[in-house]
Coordinates of C-alpha atoms in Angstrom, one line a residue:
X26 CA 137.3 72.5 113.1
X27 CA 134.8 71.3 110.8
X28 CA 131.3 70.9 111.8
X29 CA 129.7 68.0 112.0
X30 CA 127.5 67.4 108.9
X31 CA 126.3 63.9 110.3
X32 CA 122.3 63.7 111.0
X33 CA 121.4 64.4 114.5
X34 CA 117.6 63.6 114.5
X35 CA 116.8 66.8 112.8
X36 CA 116.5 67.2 109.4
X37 CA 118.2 70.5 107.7
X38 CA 115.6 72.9 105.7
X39 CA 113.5 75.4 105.5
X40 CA 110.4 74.2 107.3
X41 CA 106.9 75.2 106.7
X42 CA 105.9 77.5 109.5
X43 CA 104.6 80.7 108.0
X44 CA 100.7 79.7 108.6
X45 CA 97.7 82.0 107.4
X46 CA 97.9 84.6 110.4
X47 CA 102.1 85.0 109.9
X48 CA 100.9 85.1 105.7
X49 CA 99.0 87.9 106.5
X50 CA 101.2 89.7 108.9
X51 CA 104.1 88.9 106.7
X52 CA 102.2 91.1 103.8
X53 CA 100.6 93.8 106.1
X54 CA 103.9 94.2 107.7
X55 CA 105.9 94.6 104.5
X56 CA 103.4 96.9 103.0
X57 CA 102.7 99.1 106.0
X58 CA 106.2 100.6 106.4
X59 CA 107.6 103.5 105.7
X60 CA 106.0 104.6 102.9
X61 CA 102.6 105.4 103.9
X62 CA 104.4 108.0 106.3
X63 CA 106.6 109.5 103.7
X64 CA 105.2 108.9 100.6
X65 CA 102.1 111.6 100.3
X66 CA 105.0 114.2 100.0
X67 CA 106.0 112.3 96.7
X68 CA 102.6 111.7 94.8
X69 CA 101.1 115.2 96.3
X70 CA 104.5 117.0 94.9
X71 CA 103.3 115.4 91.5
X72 CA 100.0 115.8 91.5
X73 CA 100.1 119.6 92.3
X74 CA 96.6 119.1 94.5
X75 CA 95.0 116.7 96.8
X76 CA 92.5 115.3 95.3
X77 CA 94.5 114.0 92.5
X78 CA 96.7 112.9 95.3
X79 CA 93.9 110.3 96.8
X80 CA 93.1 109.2 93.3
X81 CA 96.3 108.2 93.0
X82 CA 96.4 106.7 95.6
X83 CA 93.1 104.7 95.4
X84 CA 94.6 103.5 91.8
X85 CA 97.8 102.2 92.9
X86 CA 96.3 100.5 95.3
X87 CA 93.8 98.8 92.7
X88 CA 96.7 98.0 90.6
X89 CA 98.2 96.4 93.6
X90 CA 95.4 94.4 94.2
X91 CA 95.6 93.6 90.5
X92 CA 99.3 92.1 90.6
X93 CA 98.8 90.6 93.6
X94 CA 95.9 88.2 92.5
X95 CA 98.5 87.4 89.5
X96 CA 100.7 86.9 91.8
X97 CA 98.5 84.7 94.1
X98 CA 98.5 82.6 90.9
X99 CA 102.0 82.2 90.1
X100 CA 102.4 81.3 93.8
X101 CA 99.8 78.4 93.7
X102 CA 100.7 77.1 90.1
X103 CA 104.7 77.2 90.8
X104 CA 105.4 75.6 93.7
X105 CA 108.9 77.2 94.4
X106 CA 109.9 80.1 96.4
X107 CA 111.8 82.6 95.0
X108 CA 108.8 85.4 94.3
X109 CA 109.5 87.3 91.0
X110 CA 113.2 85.8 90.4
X111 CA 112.0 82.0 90.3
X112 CA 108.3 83.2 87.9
X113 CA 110.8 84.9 85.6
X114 CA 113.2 81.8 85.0
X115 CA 110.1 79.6 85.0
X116 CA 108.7 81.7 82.5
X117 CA 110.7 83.5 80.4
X118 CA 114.1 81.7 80.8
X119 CA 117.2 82.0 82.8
X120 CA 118.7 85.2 81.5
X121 CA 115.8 87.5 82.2
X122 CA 116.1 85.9 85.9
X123 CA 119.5 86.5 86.4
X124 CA 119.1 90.1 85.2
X125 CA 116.5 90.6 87.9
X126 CA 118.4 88.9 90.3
X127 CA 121.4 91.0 89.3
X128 CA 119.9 94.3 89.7
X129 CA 117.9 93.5 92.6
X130 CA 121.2 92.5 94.7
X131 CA 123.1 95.1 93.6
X132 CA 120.8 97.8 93.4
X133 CA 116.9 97.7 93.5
X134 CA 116.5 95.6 97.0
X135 CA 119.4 97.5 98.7
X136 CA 118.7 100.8 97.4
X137 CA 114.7 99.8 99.2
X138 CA 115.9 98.2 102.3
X139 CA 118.0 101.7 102.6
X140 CA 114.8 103.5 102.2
X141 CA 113.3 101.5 105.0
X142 CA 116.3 101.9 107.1
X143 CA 116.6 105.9 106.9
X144 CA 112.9 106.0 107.4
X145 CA 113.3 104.1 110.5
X146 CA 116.1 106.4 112.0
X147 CA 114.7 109.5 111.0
X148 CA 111.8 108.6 112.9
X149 CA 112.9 107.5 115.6
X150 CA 115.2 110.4 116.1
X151 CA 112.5 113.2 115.4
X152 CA 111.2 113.7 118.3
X153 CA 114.3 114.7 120.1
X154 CA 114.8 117.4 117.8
X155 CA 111.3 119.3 117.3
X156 CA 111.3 121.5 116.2
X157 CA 114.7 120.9 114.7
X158 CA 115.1 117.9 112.3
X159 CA 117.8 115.2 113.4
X160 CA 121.2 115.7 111.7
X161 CA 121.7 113.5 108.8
X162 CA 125.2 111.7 110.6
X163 CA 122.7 110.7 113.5
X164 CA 119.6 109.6 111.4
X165 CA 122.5 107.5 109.1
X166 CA 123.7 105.6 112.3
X167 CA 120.5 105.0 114.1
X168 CA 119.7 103.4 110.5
X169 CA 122.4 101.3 110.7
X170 CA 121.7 100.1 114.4
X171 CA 117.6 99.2 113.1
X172 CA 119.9 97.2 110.1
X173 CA 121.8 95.3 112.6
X174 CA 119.1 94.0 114.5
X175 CA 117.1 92.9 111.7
X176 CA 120.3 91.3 110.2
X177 CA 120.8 89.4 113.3
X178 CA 117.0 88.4 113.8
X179 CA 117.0 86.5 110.3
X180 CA 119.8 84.9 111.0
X181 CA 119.1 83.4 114.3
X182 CA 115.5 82.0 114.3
X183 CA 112.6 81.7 111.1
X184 CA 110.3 81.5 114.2
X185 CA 111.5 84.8 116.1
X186 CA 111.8 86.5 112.9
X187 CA 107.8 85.6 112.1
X188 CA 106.3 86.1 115.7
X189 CA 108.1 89.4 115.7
X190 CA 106.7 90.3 112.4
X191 CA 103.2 89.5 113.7
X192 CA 104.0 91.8 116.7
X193 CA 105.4 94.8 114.4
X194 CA 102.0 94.4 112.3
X195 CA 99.8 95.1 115.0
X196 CA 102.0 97.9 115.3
X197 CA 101.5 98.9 112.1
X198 CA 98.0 99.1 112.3
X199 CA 97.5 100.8 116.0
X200 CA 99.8 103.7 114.3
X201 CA 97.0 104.0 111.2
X202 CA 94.5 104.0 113.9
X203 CA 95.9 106.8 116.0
X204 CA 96.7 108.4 112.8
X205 CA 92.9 107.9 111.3
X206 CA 90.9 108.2 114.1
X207 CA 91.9 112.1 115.2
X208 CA 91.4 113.2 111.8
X209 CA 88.3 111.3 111.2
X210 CA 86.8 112.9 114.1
X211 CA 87.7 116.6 112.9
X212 CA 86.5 115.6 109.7
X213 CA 83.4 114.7 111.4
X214 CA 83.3 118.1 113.4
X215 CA 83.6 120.3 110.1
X216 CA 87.3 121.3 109.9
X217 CA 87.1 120.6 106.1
X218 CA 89.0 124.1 105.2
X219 CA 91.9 122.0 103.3
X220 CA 89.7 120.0 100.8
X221 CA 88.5 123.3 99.4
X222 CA 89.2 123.7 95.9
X223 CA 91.1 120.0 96.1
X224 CA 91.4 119.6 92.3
X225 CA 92.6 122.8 91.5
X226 CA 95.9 122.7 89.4
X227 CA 96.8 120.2 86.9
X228 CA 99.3 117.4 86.7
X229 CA 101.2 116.8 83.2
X230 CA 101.6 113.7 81.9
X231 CA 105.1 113.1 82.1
X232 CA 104.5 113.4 86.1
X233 CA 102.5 110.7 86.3
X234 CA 105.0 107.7 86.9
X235 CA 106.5 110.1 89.2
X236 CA 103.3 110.2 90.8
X237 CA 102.8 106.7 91.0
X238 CA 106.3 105.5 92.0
X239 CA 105.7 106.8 95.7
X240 CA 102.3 105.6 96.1
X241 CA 103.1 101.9 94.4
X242 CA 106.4 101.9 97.0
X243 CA 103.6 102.7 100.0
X244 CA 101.8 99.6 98.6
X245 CA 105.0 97.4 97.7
X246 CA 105.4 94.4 99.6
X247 CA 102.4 92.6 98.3
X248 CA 104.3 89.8 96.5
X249 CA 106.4 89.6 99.9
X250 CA 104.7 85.7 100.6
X251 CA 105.9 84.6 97.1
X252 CA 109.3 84.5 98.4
X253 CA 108.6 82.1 101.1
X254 CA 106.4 80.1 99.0
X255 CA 108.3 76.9 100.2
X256 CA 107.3 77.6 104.2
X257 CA 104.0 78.6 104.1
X258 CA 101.5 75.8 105.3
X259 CA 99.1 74.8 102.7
X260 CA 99.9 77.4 99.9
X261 CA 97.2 76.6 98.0
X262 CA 94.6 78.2 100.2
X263 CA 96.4 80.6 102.4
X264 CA 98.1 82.5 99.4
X265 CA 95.0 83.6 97.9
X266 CA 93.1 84.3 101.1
X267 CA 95.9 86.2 102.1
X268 CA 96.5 88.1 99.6
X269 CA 93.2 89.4 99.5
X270 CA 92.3 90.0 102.9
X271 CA 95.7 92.4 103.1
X272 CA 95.4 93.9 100.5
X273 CA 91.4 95.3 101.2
X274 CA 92.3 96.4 104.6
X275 CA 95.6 98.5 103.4
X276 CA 93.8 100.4 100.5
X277 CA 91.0 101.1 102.7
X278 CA 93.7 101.9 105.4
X279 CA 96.0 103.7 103.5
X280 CA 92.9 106.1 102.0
X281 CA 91.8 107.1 105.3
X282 CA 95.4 108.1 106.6
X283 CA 95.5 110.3 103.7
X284 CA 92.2 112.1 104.3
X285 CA 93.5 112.3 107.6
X286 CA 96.9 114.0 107.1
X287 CA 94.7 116.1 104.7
X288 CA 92.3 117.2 107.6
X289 CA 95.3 118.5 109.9
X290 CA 97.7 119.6 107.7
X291 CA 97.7 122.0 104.5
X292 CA 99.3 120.7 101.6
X293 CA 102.3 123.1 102.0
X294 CA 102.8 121.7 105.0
X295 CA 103.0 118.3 104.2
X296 CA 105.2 119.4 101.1
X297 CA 107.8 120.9 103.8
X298 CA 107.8 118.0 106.3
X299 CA 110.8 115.3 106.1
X300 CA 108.2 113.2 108.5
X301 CA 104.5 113.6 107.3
X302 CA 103.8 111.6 110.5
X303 CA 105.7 113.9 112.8
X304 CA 104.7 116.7 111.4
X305 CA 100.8 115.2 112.0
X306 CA 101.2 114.3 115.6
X307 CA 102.8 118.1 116.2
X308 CA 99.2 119.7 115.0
X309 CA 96.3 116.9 116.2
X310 CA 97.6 116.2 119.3
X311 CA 100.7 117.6 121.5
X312 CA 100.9 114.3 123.8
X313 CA 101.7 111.9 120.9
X314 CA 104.1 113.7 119.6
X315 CA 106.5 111.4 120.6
X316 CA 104.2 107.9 120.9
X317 CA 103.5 108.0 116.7
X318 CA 106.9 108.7 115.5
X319 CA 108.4 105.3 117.7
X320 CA 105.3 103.7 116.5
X321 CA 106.2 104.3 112.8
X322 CA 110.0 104.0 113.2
X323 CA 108.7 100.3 114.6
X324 CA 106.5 99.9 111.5
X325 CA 109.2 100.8 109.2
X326 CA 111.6 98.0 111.5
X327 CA 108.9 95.4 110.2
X328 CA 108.9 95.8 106.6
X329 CA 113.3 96.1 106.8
X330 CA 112.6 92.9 108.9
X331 CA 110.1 91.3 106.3
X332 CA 112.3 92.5 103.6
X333 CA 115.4 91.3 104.3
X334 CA 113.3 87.6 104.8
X335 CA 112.2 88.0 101.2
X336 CA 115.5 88.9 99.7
X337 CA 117.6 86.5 101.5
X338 CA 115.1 83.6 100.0
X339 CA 115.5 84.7 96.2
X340 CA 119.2 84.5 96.9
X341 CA 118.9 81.1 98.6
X342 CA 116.8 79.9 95.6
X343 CA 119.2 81.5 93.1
X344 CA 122.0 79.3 94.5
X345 CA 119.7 76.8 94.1
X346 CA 119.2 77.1 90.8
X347 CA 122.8 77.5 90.0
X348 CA 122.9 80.8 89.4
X349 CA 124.3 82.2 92.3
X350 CA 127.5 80.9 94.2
X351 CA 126.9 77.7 96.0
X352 CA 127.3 78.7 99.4
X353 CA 124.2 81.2 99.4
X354 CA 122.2 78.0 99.1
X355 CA 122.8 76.5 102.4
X356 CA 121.9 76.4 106.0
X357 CA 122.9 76.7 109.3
X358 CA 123.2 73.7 110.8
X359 CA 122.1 74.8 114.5
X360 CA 119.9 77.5 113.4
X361 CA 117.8 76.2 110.3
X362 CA 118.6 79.5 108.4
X363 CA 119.6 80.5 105.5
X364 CA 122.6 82.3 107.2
X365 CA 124.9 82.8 104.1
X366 CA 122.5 84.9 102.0
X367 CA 121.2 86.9 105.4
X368 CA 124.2 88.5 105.9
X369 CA 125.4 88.9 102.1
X370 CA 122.9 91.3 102.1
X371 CA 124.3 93.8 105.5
X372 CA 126.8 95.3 103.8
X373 CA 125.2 96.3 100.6
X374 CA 122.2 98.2 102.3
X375 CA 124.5 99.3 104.7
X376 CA 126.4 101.2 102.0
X377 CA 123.1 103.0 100.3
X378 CA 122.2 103.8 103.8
X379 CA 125.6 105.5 104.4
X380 CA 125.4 107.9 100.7
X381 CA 122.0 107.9 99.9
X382 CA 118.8 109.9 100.4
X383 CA 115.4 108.8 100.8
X384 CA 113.8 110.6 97.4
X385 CA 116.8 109.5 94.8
X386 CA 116.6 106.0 96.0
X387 CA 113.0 106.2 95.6
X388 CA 113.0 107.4 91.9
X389 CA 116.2 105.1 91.6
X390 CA 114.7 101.4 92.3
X391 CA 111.1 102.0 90.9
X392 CA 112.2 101.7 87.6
X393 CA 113.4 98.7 87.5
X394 CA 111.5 96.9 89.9
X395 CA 108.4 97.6 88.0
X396 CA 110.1 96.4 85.1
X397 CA 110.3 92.8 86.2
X398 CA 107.1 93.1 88.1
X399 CA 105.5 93.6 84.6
X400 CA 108.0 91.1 83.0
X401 CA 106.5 88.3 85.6
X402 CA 103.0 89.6 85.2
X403 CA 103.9 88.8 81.2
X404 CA 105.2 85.4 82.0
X405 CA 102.0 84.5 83.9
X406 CA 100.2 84.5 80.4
X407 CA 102.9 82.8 78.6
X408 CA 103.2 80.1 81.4
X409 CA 99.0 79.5 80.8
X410 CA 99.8 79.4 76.8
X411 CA 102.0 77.1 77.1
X412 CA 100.9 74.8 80.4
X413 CA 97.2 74.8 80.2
X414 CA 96.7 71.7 81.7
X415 CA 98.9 72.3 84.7
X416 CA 96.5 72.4 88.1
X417 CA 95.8 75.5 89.2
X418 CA 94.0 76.2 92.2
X419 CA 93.8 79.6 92.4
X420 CA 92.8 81.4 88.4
X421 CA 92.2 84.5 87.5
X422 CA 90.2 85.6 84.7
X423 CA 92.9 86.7 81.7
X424 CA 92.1 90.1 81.5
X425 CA 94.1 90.9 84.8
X426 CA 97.5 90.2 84.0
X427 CA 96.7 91.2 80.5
X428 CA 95.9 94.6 82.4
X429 CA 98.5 95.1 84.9
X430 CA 101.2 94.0 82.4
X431 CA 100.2 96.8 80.1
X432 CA 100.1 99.4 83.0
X433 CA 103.6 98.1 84.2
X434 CA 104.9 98.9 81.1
X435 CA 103.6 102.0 80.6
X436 CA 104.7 103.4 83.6
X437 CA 108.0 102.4 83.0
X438 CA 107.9 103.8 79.4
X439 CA 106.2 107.2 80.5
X440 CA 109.5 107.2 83.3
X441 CA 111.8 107.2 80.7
X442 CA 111.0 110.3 79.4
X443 CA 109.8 111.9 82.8
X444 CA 113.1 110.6 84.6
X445 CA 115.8 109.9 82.0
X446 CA 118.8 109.6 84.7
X447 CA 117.2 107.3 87.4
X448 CA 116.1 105.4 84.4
X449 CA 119.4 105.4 82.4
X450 CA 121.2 104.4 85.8
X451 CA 118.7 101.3 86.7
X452 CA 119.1 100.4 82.7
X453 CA 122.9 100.4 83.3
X454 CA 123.0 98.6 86.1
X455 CA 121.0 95.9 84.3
X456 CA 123.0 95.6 81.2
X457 CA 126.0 95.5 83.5
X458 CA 124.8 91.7 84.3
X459 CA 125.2 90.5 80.7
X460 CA 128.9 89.7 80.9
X461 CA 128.7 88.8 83.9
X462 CA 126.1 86.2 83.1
X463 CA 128.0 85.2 79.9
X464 CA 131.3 84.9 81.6
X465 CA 130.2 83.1 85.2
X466 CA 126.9 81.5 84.6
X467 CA 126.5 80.5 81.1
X468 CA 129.9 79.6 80.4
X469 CA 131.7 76.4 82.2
X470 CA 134.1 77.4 84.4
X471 CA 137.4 75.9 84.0
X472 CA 139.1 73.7 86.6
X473 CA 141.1 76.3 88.4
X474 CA 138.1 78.7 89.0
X475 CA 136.1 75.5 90.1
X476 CA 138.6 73.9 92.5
X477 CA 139.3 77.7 93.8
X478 CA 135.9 78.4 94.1
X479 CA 135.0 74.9 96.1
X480 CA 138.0 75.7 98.7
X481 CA 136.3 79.0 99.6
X482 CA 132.8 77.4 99.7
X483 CA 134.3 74.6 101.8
X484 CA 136.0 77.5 103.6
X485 CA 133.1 79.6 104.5
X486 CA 131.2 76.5 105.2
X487 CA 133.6 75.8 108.4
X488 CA 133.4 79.2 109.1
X489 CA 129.7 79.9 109.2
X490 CA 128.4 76.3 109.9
X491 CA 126.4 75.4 106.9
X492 CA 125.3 72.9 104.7
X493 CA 123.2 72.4 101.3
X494 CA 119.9 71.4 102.2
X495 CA 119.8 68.3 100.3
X496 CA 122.6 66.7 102.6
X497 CA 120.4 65.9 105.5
X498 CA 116.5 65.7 104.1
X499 CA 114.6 62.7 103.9

C-alpha cells in the first residue's frame, strides 16, 4: 500500500538542527578518527625519522586550517549543502561536479568509510589477541557490524545521529588525553632517549605526497559541516567559528599525541605495529591496555558515523540537482531522513571493507580527493572573479586559496610520479564517468527509459516510504 503523502501537521525536510556545539562536534568527530591512531606509521615510513614526521605533521595541519577557512567561505557565500560536489557545479560547471560525485560514490568515499570501518574492528578486536594480532576474517566482520549500526543510525533520527556524534567526540578527545597525558609526563621526567638524533636520514622528494597523504587523511574531515550546510542554525556565524575553534584544538592535539607515541615507543616500533595506539597502551601503562583501544575503535565509530551523514547529503543534493536518480533526493516520511541515499551507500563500503586493506585504500582515495579539494579551492577564486558583489560574510584574504590551490595541486602532481598505479587507478575511475555523464545526464532520455525509470522510483517510493521534499514544504 502506498503511503500517504497528504500533510499531517509536519512539514517534510531537512530541518536546521545542527547548532554551533553539534558544528563543532560534527568536525572534531570526523577529524579525530582513525587516522591519528594509524597514520604516524604512514608519514614516519616516508619520512625515514621523527622529526620530519612532526613537521609533517604540523604542515598538514596548517594546510588544513588553510582549506578549511576557504571552505568556511564557500559555506557562507553558497547557501547549499552539498560540501565540495555543490562548490564545484556552482563554480566550475556541472561536468566537473558529476565527475567528483562519480568517483566519490564509487570509489573515494567508500574506499574512506572502509578505512574507518577496518580501523574500528581492528581496534576493537586487539586486545583479545595481545600479543597476537586479530585475524583479518574477524577484524572484516566486526567492520561490518560498526557499518551496520552507523547505517541504521542515519537512517532513523538526524537528532540521534547528532547527539551521538557529540557523545563519540568527547570520546575522541578523553582517548588524546589518556594518550597525551602519560607521555607528557615521561617527557617531563627525562625519558627523551627516542628524540636523539630525530632528523637523521633524509626523505626524497618523490615521498613527499606519500608523506602527506596519511597525515592530510588524520586531518580530513574538516569540510565535514559543508555538507550539512542546509541544517546548521545560523551558518553564517557558526561555520566560521567552527571551523576555527576545531581545527586549533586538533593541530595542537594531534602534535602532542605524536610527541607522545614518540616518548614511549621507538620508531621501529611504531613502524611494526598494525595499531600505533595498542601498541602505546602495551608500553605506558598495562591497565589500559584494553580501555584505549575501545576508546579509539569508538572514535573511529564517530567519524564512519559523521561520514556516512556527509556523503548521504551530497547524494541527496545531487538528486536534487538532477544529476543523480530522483529517488536519492527524497525523504522518509515518518523519519525526516534522507533514507534513500543512507542506505545506497551500505553496500558499496561494505564491499571495500570485505577486499581491501587499510594502506592501499589510503594511497587509493587521496589522489583524487585532493584533486577536487584543490579543484573547489580554484573555484573559490573564480566564483569572487566573477560574483564580487555577492554578500559574503565570512572573506578571506586571496592569498589563501591562491595558496592551498597551488599546494593541492602539487601534491597531486608530485603523486603521479611517486605513486603511478594508485594514481592511474583513481584517474580511471574518473574518466570512467564521462560516458556515463554524456549518455544519462546530459543527454534526454527517451520515453521508455523515463516511464521505466519513474515506475521504479514510484516503486521504491512505496517500498521505502519517501517523498521529494518539495511535496510537503511551505
Amino acid at each position: 500500500m502506498a503511503p500517504n503523502l497528504e500533510n499531517k501537521g509536519d512539514s517534510v525536510f531537512l530541518r536546521r538542527k545542527i547548532t554551533l556545539l553539534r558544528c563543532i562536534s560534527m568536525i572534531i568527530g570526523t577529524i579525530v578518527g582513525s587516522g591519528i591512531f594509524i597514520s604516524p606509521k604512514g608519514v614516519l615510513e616516508n619520512t625515514g625519522s621523527i622529526g620530519l614526521s612532526l613537521i609533517i605533521w604540523l604542515a598538514c595541519g596548517i594546510l588544513s586550517m588553510l582549506g578549511a577557512l576557504c571552505y568556511a567561505e564557500l559555506g557562507t557565500s553558497i547557501t547549499k549543502s552539498g560540501g565540495h560536489y555543490i562548490y564545484l557545479l556552482e563554480t566550475l560547471g556541472p561536468l566537473p561536479a558529476f565527475l567528483y560525485l562519480w568517483a566519490e560514490f564509487i570509489a573515494v568515499g567508500p574506499a574512506n568509510y572502509a578505512v574507518l570501518s577496518l580501523a574500528f574492528g581492528r581496534y576493537i578486536l586487539e586486545p583479545f589477541f595481545i600479543p597476537c594480532t586479530a585475524p583479518n576474517l574477524a577484524v572484516k566482520f566486526a567492520s561490518l557490524f560498526g557499518l551496520c549500526i552507523v547505517t541504521a543510525l542515519n537512517s532513523w533520527s538526524v537528532s540521534w545521529s547528532a547527539k551521538l556524534q557529540t557523545f563519540l567526540s568527547a570520546i575522541k578527545l578523553t582517548a588524546l588525553a589518556l594518550v597525551i597525558v602519560p607521555g607528557i609526563m615521561l617527557l617531563n621526567q627525562g625519558h627523551i632517549e627516542n628524540f636523539q638524533g630525530a632528523f637523521d636520514g633524509t626523505m626524497a622528494l618523490d615521498k613527499l605526497s606519500l608523506a602527506f597523504y596519511p597525515g592530510m587523511f588524520a586531518y580530513s574531515g574538516w569540510f565535514q559541516i559543508n555538507y550539512l550546510r542546509e541544517e546548521v542554525v545560523n551558518p553564517e556565524r557558526n561555520i566560521p567559528v567552527a571551523v576555527i575553534v576545531s581545527m586549533l584544538t586538533v593541530i595542537f592535539g594531534y602534535l602532542l599525541t605524536n610527541i607522545s607515541y614518540y616518548t614511549v615507543l621507538t620508531p621501529e616500533s611504531v613502524l611494526a605495529s598494525e595499531a600505533v595506539a595498542v601498541s602505546f597502551a602495551d608500553q605506558a601503562f598495562k591497565g589500559l591496555v584494553t580501555v584505549i583501544p575501545v576508546l579509539v575503535s569508538l572514535s573511529c565509530l564517530g567519524t564512519l558515523n559523521a561520514g556516512s551523514y556527509g556523503l548521504s547529503r551530497t547524494l541527496f543534493v545531487a538528486s536534487r540537482e538532477r544529476q543523480w536518480p530522483l529517488i536519492f533526493s527524497m525523504i522518509n516520511i515518518h523519519r525526516n531522513t534522507p533514507l534513500p541515499a543512507v542506505i545506497l551507500l551500505f553496500p558499496m563500503i561494505a564491499i571495500l571493507v570485505s577486499i581491501g586493506e587499510i594502506y592501499f585504500l589510503l594511497k587509493f582515495f587521496g589522489f583524487s580527493r585532493w584533486l577536487f579539494i584543490g579543484l573547489a579551492s580554484l573555484g573559490l577564486i573564480i566564483h569572487r572573479y566573477r560574483h564580487p558583489k555577492l554578500p559574503r560574510p565570512f572573506k578571506v584574504p586571496l592569498f589563501v586559496p591562491i595558496l592551498f590551490t597551488t599546494i593541492c595541486f602539487f601534491t597531486v602532481m608530485i603523486s603521479i610520479y611517486s605513486a603511478p598505479d594508485s594514481v592511474g587507478f583513481g584517474c580511471l575511475i574518473i574518466l570512467t564517468g564521462l560516458p556515463v555523464y554524456f549518455l544519462m545526464v546530459k543527454r534526454a532520455k527517451s520515453t521508455s527509459c523515463s516511464s521505466l525509470s519513474n515506475y521504479i522510483t514510484l516503486k521504491l517510493q512505496i517500498l521505502l516510504q519517501v517523498i521529494p521534499q518539495e511535496i510537503c514544504t511551505y
